[in-house]
């Protein structure tokens, strides 16, 4: 299918139209009626041709800039043969937006010729271009139909064109998509103009206070004097989650068509890079790029060093009593480690922190539900030295106390794990050095892990009234993982943290308990190859599920008899927990549910099997178990 796209064999074909029942004359005419297009409408739609539009100073009317190679994870259509930004929409949409860009430039010329000041005409042109960008958000091959309501009518049922972004970072692609018309209604120029002007008018009516000056500059080279700023508030890039400039290049190439002759300084010929000379310059973008396609290498070290430079600039411009406020959220502890190391390198310490609900993503590995706002100050000169044991106790006490507050506020377990990092860093920043018994300094990682472990301990997780801490380490790891992540994929950094929390060797965990994919790790639920004295309770439970599918009660009894007492409460508690955490239709959940129903019979059989002579081998394979049980 993708090969056909790269061979230019795709063809756009209009299929259906959605009309307003009342022709959309008033705002109450919102009911839509779907119908098949007439032949004359199809012919008219396919006749659209944007090649008639004039160029702009040798710049094509429709974007011909190429999407950088290897960018399929951000601009998804580029993985299906649409290699240029102008190809992200059909010909009719391209003609519409090319015409809008042309009219914005024409209106600017008309205004200035009529005596309107160039400054005012520029502002109005920028406002119109912003409206065009909002229309672009609902106007490509990624704009699917979004349905609201419920089939039973208990909520308002309606449909609309959805925006083109998936989880704030990807321009979606679909073979079937919707486009807004050129009349009235959501997503049209008229509709977007109304919704855009209303808040602006409300703001102007309630205007008060003093005017502000806004400057655009590089965070690593702030245009302010030393010691001249009271506060710096920043929301740093979220590590490897969003490639901001790549995701916004689609807007950039269209804004270039609208504003090139009006604000040429924004679109100079040398603004890009060797890799993408006609797109935004990304050399100083402080992110971790997932794909390297030449130029500056945006890896983890680049991210940390660049953040440290930016925080160093913040320290330079702040007054001695100034505040730095950092808003950040990421599920991967490695991202937090890099951020906090950059703060430390710039001479800041965290003095306060609090979680707040902000962004949420629909899909993807690193979903942000809560961000942490951290207040920072320049580290005092005369901070005391402390022992690691002392700071360990303080961090644990502070985080456990915070958990009680978060519980009252209804903060979810996963969100508490993220929020705990800020509280732990408040304690960490009180000391100039934290010394371990051997005289070396305690690493930052120690307190990232300890903060999150304190949340887990404060939750006092229990399985069938048995404390989680009484289970073996690998079972604790697996149970906690399942409670925290379910069946979702987890980044390597998060997986490594969970292993560290129980002092486990990650290389052992990744083979025995996890499966690895392109995006991270998932918990293994398939039966292990064998069970032995070294098997964790969780692995034995997996073996039981596999044995049930192979040989029913007898096979399960053979697994239990190999290494466990027939009525071991820890084993049956793990079985029960897995059933409660897994989806009801999951294969393993079904097997374990059946095992629970037959628990008494299985325990009796296991007792009999354990009393018979067994092989002297240290491991019992499934094949042998099935042979013995038969």
PDB file of N, CA and C in Angstrom, residues 274-348:
ATOM      1  N   UNK A 274      21.354  23.255   6.876  1.00  0.00           N
ATOM      2  CA  UNK A 274      21.821  22.458   5.743  1.00  0.00           C
ATOM      3  C   UNK A 274      20.862  21.309   5.475  1.00  0.00           C
ATOM      4  N   UNK A 275      20.317  20.735   6.547  1.00  0.00           N
ATOM      5  CA  UNK A 275      19.405  19.591   6.416  1.00  0.00           C
ATOM      6  C   UNK A 275      18.080  20.013   5.782  1.00  0.00           C
ATOM      7  N   UNK A 276      17.545  21.150   6.203  1.00  0.00           N
ATOM      8  CA  UNK A 276      16.252  21.626   5.690  1.00  0.00           C
ATOM      9  C   UNK A 276      16.332  23.145   5.532  1.00  0.00           C
ATOM     10  N   UNK A 277      16.965  23.625   4.471  1.00  0.00           N
ATOM     11  CA  UNK A 277      17.210  25.073   4.333  1.00  0.00           C
ATOM     12  C   UNK A 277      15.965  25.928   4.188  1.00  0.00           C
ATOM     13  N   UNK A 278      14.834  25.355   3.813  1.00  0.00           N
ATOM     14  CA  UNK A 278      13.624  26.146   3.576  1.00  0.00           C
ATOM     15  C   UNK A 278      12.603  26.004   4.694  1.00  0.00           C
ATOM     16  N   UNK A 279      13.014  25.366   5.791  1.00  0.00           N
ATOM     17  CA  UNK A 279      12.130  25.201   6.933  1.00  0.00           C
ATOM     18  C   UNK A 279      12.702  25.928   8.137  1.00  0.00           C
ATOM     19  N   UNK A 280      12.068  25.799   9.274  1.00  0.00           N
ATOM     20  CA  UNK A 280      12.538  26.481  10.471  1.00  0.00           C
ATOM     21  C   UNK A 280      13.908  25.936  10.896  1.00  0.00           C
ATOM     22  N   UNK A 281      14.713  26.822  11.470  1.00  0.00           N
ATOM     23  CA  UNK A 281      16.018  26.404  11.979  1.00  0.00           C
ATOM     24  C   UNK A 281      15.827  25.660  13.294  1.00  0.00           C
ATOM     25  N   UNK A 282      16.345  24.438  13.353  1.00  0.00           N
ATOM     26  CA  UNK A 282      16.153  23.589  14.529  1.00  0.00           C
ATOM     27  C   UNK A 282      17.451  23.311  15.275  1.00  0.00           C
ATOM     28  N   UNK A 283      18.540  23.977  14.905  1.00  0.00           N
ATOM     29  CA  UNK A 283      19.839  23.678  15.505  1.00  0.00           C
ATOM     30  C   UNK A 283      19.826  23.843  17.021  1.00  0.00           C
ATOM     31  N   UNK A 284      19.154  24.896  17.523  1.00  0.00           N
ATOM     32  CA  UNK A 284      19.161  25.176  18.960  1.00  0.00           C
ATOM     33  C   UNK A 284      17.918  24.664  19.675  1.00  0.00           C
ATOM     34  N   UNK A 285      17.104  23.873  19.002  1.00  0.00           N
ATOM     35  CA  UNK A 285      15.890  23.348  19.644  1.00  0.00           C
ATOM     36  C   UNK A 285      16.292  22.345  20.724  1.00  0.00           C
ATOM     37  N   UNK A 286      15.901  22.620  21.956  1.00  0.00           N
ATOM     38  CA  UNK A 286      16.339  21.799  23.094  1.00  0.00           C
ATOM     39  C   UNK A 286      15.391  20.614  23.254  1.00  0.00           C
ATOM     40  N   UNK A 287      15.628  19.591  22.452  1.00  0.00           N
ATOM     41  CA  UNK A 287      14.852  18.363  22.514  1.00  0.00           C
ATOM     42  C   UNK A 287      15.792  17.183  22.285  1.00  0.00           C
ATOM     43  N   UNK A 288      15.275  15.978  22.522  1.00  0.00           N
ATOM     44  CA  UNK A 288      15.962  14.755  22.113  1.00  0.00           C
ATOM     45  C   UNK A 288      15.239  14.250  20.875  1.00  0.00           C
ATOM     46  N   UNK A 289      15.935  14.240  19.742  1.00  0.00           N
ATOM     47  CA  UNK A 289      15.306  13.806  18.490  1.00  0.00           C
ATOM     48  C   UNK A 289      15.376  12.292  18.368  1.00  0.00           C
ATOM     49  N   UNK A 290      14.271  11.708  17.950  1.00  0.00           N
ATOM     50  CA  UNK A 290      14.224  10.255  17.822  1.00  0.00           C
ATOM     51  C   UNK A 290      14.951   9.753  16.584  1.00  0.00           C
ATOM     52  N   UNK A 291      15.032  10.590  15.552  1.00  0.00           N
ATOM     53  CA  UNK A 291      15.697  10.190  14.311  1.00  0.00           C
ATOM     54  C   UNK A 291      16.748  11.242  13.964  1.00  0.00           C
ATOM     55  N   UNK A 292      17.969  10.791  13.720  1.00  0.00           N
ATOM     56  CA  UNK A 292      19.035  11.720  13.328  1.00  0.00           C
ATOM     57  C   UNK A 292      19.131  11.727  11.808  1.00  0.00           C
ATOM     58  N   UNK A 293      18.921  12.899  11.202  1.00  0.00           N
ATOM     59  CA  UNK A 293      18.997  12.992   9.738  1.00  0.00           C
ATOM     60  C   UNK A 293      20.011  14.038   9.287  1.00  0.00           C
ATOM     61  N   UNK A 294      21.052  14.225  10.105  1.00  0.00           N
ATOM     62  CA  UNK A 294      22.122  15.153   9.738  1.00  0.00           C
ATOM     63  C   UNK A 294      22.111  16.416  10.580  1.00  0.00           C
ATOM     64  N   UNK A 295      23.182  17.205  10.465  1.00  0.00           N
ATOM     65  CA  UNK A 295      23.275  18.453  11.208  1.00  0.00           C
ATOM     66  C   UNK A 295      23.589  18.224  12.670  1.00  0.00           C
ATOM     67  N   UNK A 296      23.095  19.114  13.527  1.00  0.00           N
ATOM     68  CA  UNK A 296      23.328  19.023  14.969  1.00  0.00           C
ATOM     69  C   UNK A 296      22.664  17.757  15.510  1.00  0.00           C
ATOM     70  N   UNK A 297      23.389  17.028  16.348  1.00  0.00           N
ATOM     71  CA  UNK A 297      22.855  15.799  16.914  1.00  0.00           C
ATOM     72  C   UNK A 297      22.153  16.103  18.233  1.00  0.00           C
ATOM     73  N   UNK A 298      20.856  16.018  18.217  1.00  0.00           N
ATOM     74  CA  UNK A 298      20.048  16.334  19.405  1.00  0.00           C
ATOM     75  C   UNK A 298      19.851  15.073  20.248  1.00  0.00           C
ATOM     76  N   UNK A 299      20.904  14.665  20.952  1.00  0.00           N
ATOM     77  CA  UNK A 299      20.802  13.483  21.802  1.00  0.00           C
ATOM     78  C   UNK A 299      20.606  13.897  23.255  1.00  0.00           C
ATOM     79  N   UNK A 300      20.713  12.945  24.170  1.00  0.00           N
ATOM     80  CA  UNK A 300      20.462  13.234  25.579  1.00  0.00           C
ATOM     81  C   UNK A 300      21.467  14.214  26.154  1.00  0.00           C
ATOM     82  N   UNK A 301      22.727  14.073  25.756  1.00  0.00           N
ATOM     83  CA  UNK A 301      23.746  14.995  26.256  1.00  0.00           C
ATOM     84  C   UNK A 301      23.494  16.410  25.756  1.00  0.00           C
ATOM     85  N   UNK A 302      23.088  16.538  24.474  1.00  0.00           N
ATOM     86  CA  UNK A 302      22.754  17.859  23.924  1.00  0.00           C
ATOM     87  C   UNK A 302      21.623  18.486  24.730  1.00  0.00           C
ATOM     88  N   UNK A 303      20.610  17.688  25.042  1.00  0.00           N
ATOM     89  CA  UNK A 303      19.453  18.192  25.796  1.00  0.00           C
ATOM     90  C   UNK A 303      19.891  18.730  27.155  1.00  0.00           C
ATOM     91  N   UNK A 304      20.668  17.950  27.873  1.00  0.00           N
ATOM     92  CA  UNK A 304      21.072  18.367  29.218  1.00  0.00           C
ATOM     93  C   UNK A 304      21.981  19.590  29.182  1.00  0.00           C
ATOM     94  N   UNK A 305      22.960  19.589  28.268  1.00  0.00           N
ATOM     95  CA  UNK A 305      23.890  20.717  28.184  1.00  0.00           C
ATOM     96  C   UNK A 305      23.166  21.996  27.750  1.00  0.00           C
ATOM     97  N   UNK A 306      22.237  21.866  26.805  1.00  0.00           N
ATOM     98  CA  UNK A 306      21.502  23.043  26.328  1.00  0.00           C
ATOM     99  C   UNK A 306      20.572  23.581  27.403  1.00  0.00           C
ATOM    100  N   UNK A 307      19.916  22.676  28.146  1.00  0.00           N
ATOM    101  CA  UNK A 307      19.080  23.126  29.257  1.00  0.00           C
ATOM    102  C   UNK A 307      19.923  23.850  30.300  1.00  0.00           C
ATOM    103  N   UNK A 308      21.117  23.313  30.591  1.00  0.00           N
ATOM    104  CA  UNK A 308      22.002  23.953  31.565  1.00  0.00           C
ATOM    105  C   UNK A 308      22.394  25.350  31.099  1.00  0.00           C
ATOM    106  N   UNK A 309      22.629  25.495  29.791  1.00  0.00           N
ATOM    107  CA  UNK A 309      22.945  26.832  29.243  1.00  0.00           C
ATOM    108  C   UNK A 309      21.759  27.779  29.415  1.00  0.00           C
ATOM    109  N   UNK A 310      20.567  27.276  29.137  1.00  0.00           N
ATOM    110  CA  UNK A 310      19.365  28.113  29.270  1.00  0.00           C
ATOM    111  C   UNK A 310      19.135  28.499  30.724  1.00  0.00           C
ATOM    112  N   UNK A 311      19.292  27.534  31.640  1.00  0.00           N
ATOM    113  CA  UNK A 311      19.130  27.846  33.063  1.00  0.00           C
ATOM    114  C   UNK A 311      20.255  28.764  33.540  1.00  0.00           C
ATOM    115  N   UNK A 312      21.440  28.603  32.960  1.00  0.00           N
ATOM    116  CA  UNK A 312      22.545  29.505  33.297  1.00  0.00           C
ATOM    117  C   UNK A 312      22.234  30.939  32.898  1.00  0.00           C
ATOM    118  N   UNK A 313      21.594  31.107  31.740  1.00  0.00           N
ATOM    119  CA  UNK A 313      21.173  32.433  31.307  1.00  0.00           C
ATOM    120  C   UNK A 313      20.110  32.998  32.252  1.00  0.00           C
ATOM    121  N   UNK A 314      19.197  32.117  32.690  1.00  0.00           N
ATOM    122  CA  UNK A 314      18.180  32.565  33.651  1.00  0.00           C
ATOM    123  C   UNK A 314      18.839  33.052  34.936  1.00  0.00           C
ATOM    124  N   UNK A 315      19.847  32.333  35.388  1.00  0.00           N
ATOM    125  CA  UNK A 315      20.549  32.746  36.610  1.00  0.00           C
ATOM    126  C   UNK A 315      21.254  34.089  36.395  1.00  0.00           C
ATOM    127  N   UNK A 316      21.838  34.272  35.204  1.00  0.00           N
ATOM    128  CA  UNK A 316      22.565  35.516  34.930  1.00  0.00           C
ATOM    129  C   UNK A 316      21.656  36.727  34.998  1.00  0.00           C
ATOM    130  N   UNK A 317      20.437  36.616  34.425  1.00  0.00           N
ATOM    131  CA  UNK A 317      19.566  37.794  34.338  1.00  0.00           C
ATOM    132  C   UNK A 317      18.731  38.005  35.604  1.00  0.00           C
ATOM    133  N   UNK A 318      18.631  36.990  36.468  1.00  0.00           N
ATOM    134  CA  UNK A 318      17.829  37.132  37.690  1.00  0.00           C
ATOM    135  C   UNK A 318      18.517  38.027  38.714  1.00  0.00           C
ATOM    136  N   UNK A 319      17.701  38.762  39.464  1.00  0.00           N
ATOM    137  CA  UNK A 319      18.206  39.504  40.615  1.00  0.00           C
ATOM    138  C   UNK A 319      18.618  38.499  41.701  1.00  0.00           C
ATOM    139  N   UNK A 320      19.399  38.922  42.671  1.00  0.00           N
ATOM    140  CA  UNK A 320      19.839  37.996  43.723  1.00  0.00           C
ATOM    141  C   UNK A 320      18.684  37.295  44.438  1.00  0.00           C
ATOM    142  N   UNK A 321      17.546  37.993  44.589  1.00  0.00           N
ATOM    143  CA  UNK A 321      16.391  37.386  45.256  1.00  0.00           C
ATOM    144  C   UNK A 321      15.343  36.901  44.254  1.00  0.00           C
ATOM    145  N   UNK A 322      15.738  36.716  42.999  1.00  0.00           N
ATOM    146  CA  UNK A 322      14.793  36.332  41.952  1.00  0.00           C
ATOM    147  C   UNK A 322      14.364  34.875  42.020  1.00  0.00           C
ATOM    148  N   UNK A 323      13.306  34.582  41.300  1.00  0.00           N
ATOM    149  CA  UNK A 323      12.717  33.229  41.294  1.00  0.00           C
ATOM    150  C   UNK A 323      12.786  32.633  39.892  1.00  0.00           C
ATOM    151  N   UNK A 324      13.082  31.360  39.839  1.00  0.00           N
ATOM    152  CA  UNK A 324      12.948  30.581  38.608  1.00  0.00           C
ATOM    153  C   UNK A 324      11.828  29.573  38.822  1.00  0.00           C
ATOM    154  N   UNK A 325      10.858  29.562  37.931  1.00  0.00           N
ATOM    155  CA  UNK A 325       9.745  28.615  38.010  1.00  0.00           C
ATOM    156  C   UNK A 325       9.811  27.706  36.790  1.00  0.00           C
ATOM    157  N   UNK A 326       9.832  26.392  37.031  1.00  0.00           N
ATOM    158  CA  UNK A 326       9.958  25.411  35.951  1.00  0.00           C
ATOM    159  C   UNK A 326       8.730  24.506  35.960  1.00  0.00           C
ATOM    160  N   UNK A 327       8.054  24.429  34.828  1.00  0.00           N
ATOM    161  CA  UNK A 327       6.896  23.550  34.671  1.00  0.00           C
ATOM    162  C   UNK A 327       7.324  22.381  33.786  1.00  0.00           C
ATOM    163  N   UNK A 328       7.165  21.163  34.296  1.00  0.00           N
ATOM    164  CA  UNK A 328       7.672  20.010  33.545  1.00  0.00           C
ATOM    165  C   UNK A 328       6.852  18.783  33.881  1.00  0.00           C
ATOM    166  N   UNK A 329       6.717  17.894  32.904  1.00  0.00           N
ATOM    167  CA  UNK A 329       6.038  16.624  33.128  1.00  0.00           C
ATOM    168  C   UNK A 329       6.538  15.574  32.171  1.00  0.00           C
ATOM    169  N   UNK A 330       6.883  14.425  32.682  1.00  0.00           N
ATOM    170  CA  UNK A 330       7.312  13.312  31.831  1.00  0.00           C
ATOM    171  C   UNK A 330       7.259  12.035  32.656  1.00  0.00           C
ATOM    172  N   UNK A 331       6.839  10.936  32.045  1.00  0.00           N
ATOM    173  CA  UNK A 331       6.739   9.673  32.778  1.00  0.00           C
ATOM    174  C   UNK A 331       8.075   8.949  32.864  1.00  0.00           C
ATOM    175  N   UNK A 332       9.060   9.362  32.079  1.00  0.00           N
ATOM    176  CA  UNK A 332      10.360   8.684  32.065  1.00  0.00           C
ATOM    177  C   UNK A 332      11.303   9.349  33.064  1.00  0.00           C
ATOM    178  N   UNK A 333      11.763   8.624  34.093  1.00  0.00           N
ATOM    179  CA  UNK A 333      12.687   9.223  35.072  1.00  0.00           C
ATOM    180  C   UNK A 333      13.955   9.772  34.441  1.00  0.00           C
ATOM    181  N   UNK A 334      14.365   9.212  33.297  1.00  0.00           N
ATOM    182  CA  UNK A 334      15.568   9.708  32.630  1.00  0.00           C
ATOM    183  C   UNK A 334      15.404  11.168  32.216  1.00  0.00           C
ATOM    184  N   UNK A 335      14.176  11.536  31.794  1.00  0.00           N
ATOM    185  CA  UNK A 335      13.916  12.932  31.422  1.00  0.00           C
ATOM    186  C   UNK A 335      14.056  13.838  32.643  1.00  0.00           C
ATOM    187  N   UNK A 336      13.522  13.401  33.780  1.00  0.00           N
ATOM    188  CA  UNK A 336      13.655  14.186  35.013  1.00  0.00           C
ATOM    189  C   UNK A 336      15.113  14.289  35.438  1.00  0.00           C
ATOM    190  N   UNK A 337      15.836  13.199  35.308  1.00  0.00           N
ATOM    191  CA  UNK A 337      17.245  13.213  35.679  1.00  0.00           C
ATOM    192  C   UNK A 337      17.996  14.274  34.882  1.00  0.00           C
ATOM    193  N   UNK A 338      17.748  14.339  33.574  1.00  0.00           N
ATOM    194  CA  UNK A 338      18.432  15.315  32.716  1.00  0.00           C
ATOM    195  C   UNK A 338      18.031  16.744  33.082  1.00  0.00           C
ATOM    196  N   UNK A 339      16.742  16.955  33.320  1.00  0.00           N
ATOM    197  CA  UNK A 339      16.270  18.296  33.678  1.00  0.00           C
ATOM    198  C   UNK A 339      16.887  18.757  34.999  1.00  0.00           C
ATOM    199  N   UNK A 340      16.822  17.910  36.008  1.00  0.00           N
ATOM    200  CA  UNK A 340      17.318  18.293  37.333  1.00  0.00           C
ATOM    201  C   UNK A 340      18.834  18.437  37.347  1.00  0.00           C
ATOM    202  N   UNK A 341      19.526  17.610  36.559  1.00  0.00           N
ATOM    203  CA  UNK A 341      20.975  17.757  36.456  1.00  0.00           C
ATOM    204  C   UNK A 341      21.333  19.099  35.821  1.00  0.00           C
ATOM    205  N   UNK A 342      20.532  19.531  34.838  1.00  0.00           N
ATOM    206  CA  UNK A 342      20.770  20.830  34.206  1.00  0.00           C
ATOM    207  C   UNK A 342      20.537  21.971  35.196  1.00  0.00           C
ATOM    208  N   UNK A 343      19.486  21.867  36.009  1.00  0.00           N
ATOM    209  CA  UNK A 343      19.232  22.873  37.046  1.00  0.00           C
ATOM    210  C   UNK A 343      20.397  22.931  38.038  1.00  0.00           C
ATOM    211  N   UNK A 344      20.863  21.768  38.443  1.00  0.00           N
ATOM    212  CA  UNK A 344      21.965  21.687  39.402  1.00  0.00           C
ATOM    213  C   UNK A 344      23.231  22.298  38.809  1.00  0.00           C
ATOM    214  N   UNK A 345      23.506  21.992  37.532  1.00  0.00           N
ATOM    215  CA  UNK A 345      24.703  22.522  36.878  1.00  0.00           C
ATOM    216  C   UNK A 345      24.665  24.042  36.776  1.00  0.00           C
ATOM    217  N   UNK A 346      23.450  24.595  36.665  1.00  0.00           N
ATOM    218  CA  UNK A 346      23.313  26.053  36.557  1.00  0.00           C
ATOM    219  C   UNK A 346      23.311  26.733  37.924  1.00  0.00           C
ATOM    220  N   UNK A 347      23.372  25.961  39.002  1.00  0.00           N
ATOM    221  CA  UNK A 347      23.459  26.547  40.339  1.00  0.00           C
ATOM    222  C   UNK A 347      22.131  26.786  41.024  1.00  0.00           C
ATOM    223  N   UNK A 348      21.052  26.111  40.565  1.00  0.00           N
ATOM    224  CA  UNK A 348      19.735  26.271  41.182  1.00  0.00           C
ATOM    225  C   UNK A 348      19.406  25.090  42.086  1.00  0.00           C
TER     226      UNK A 348
END
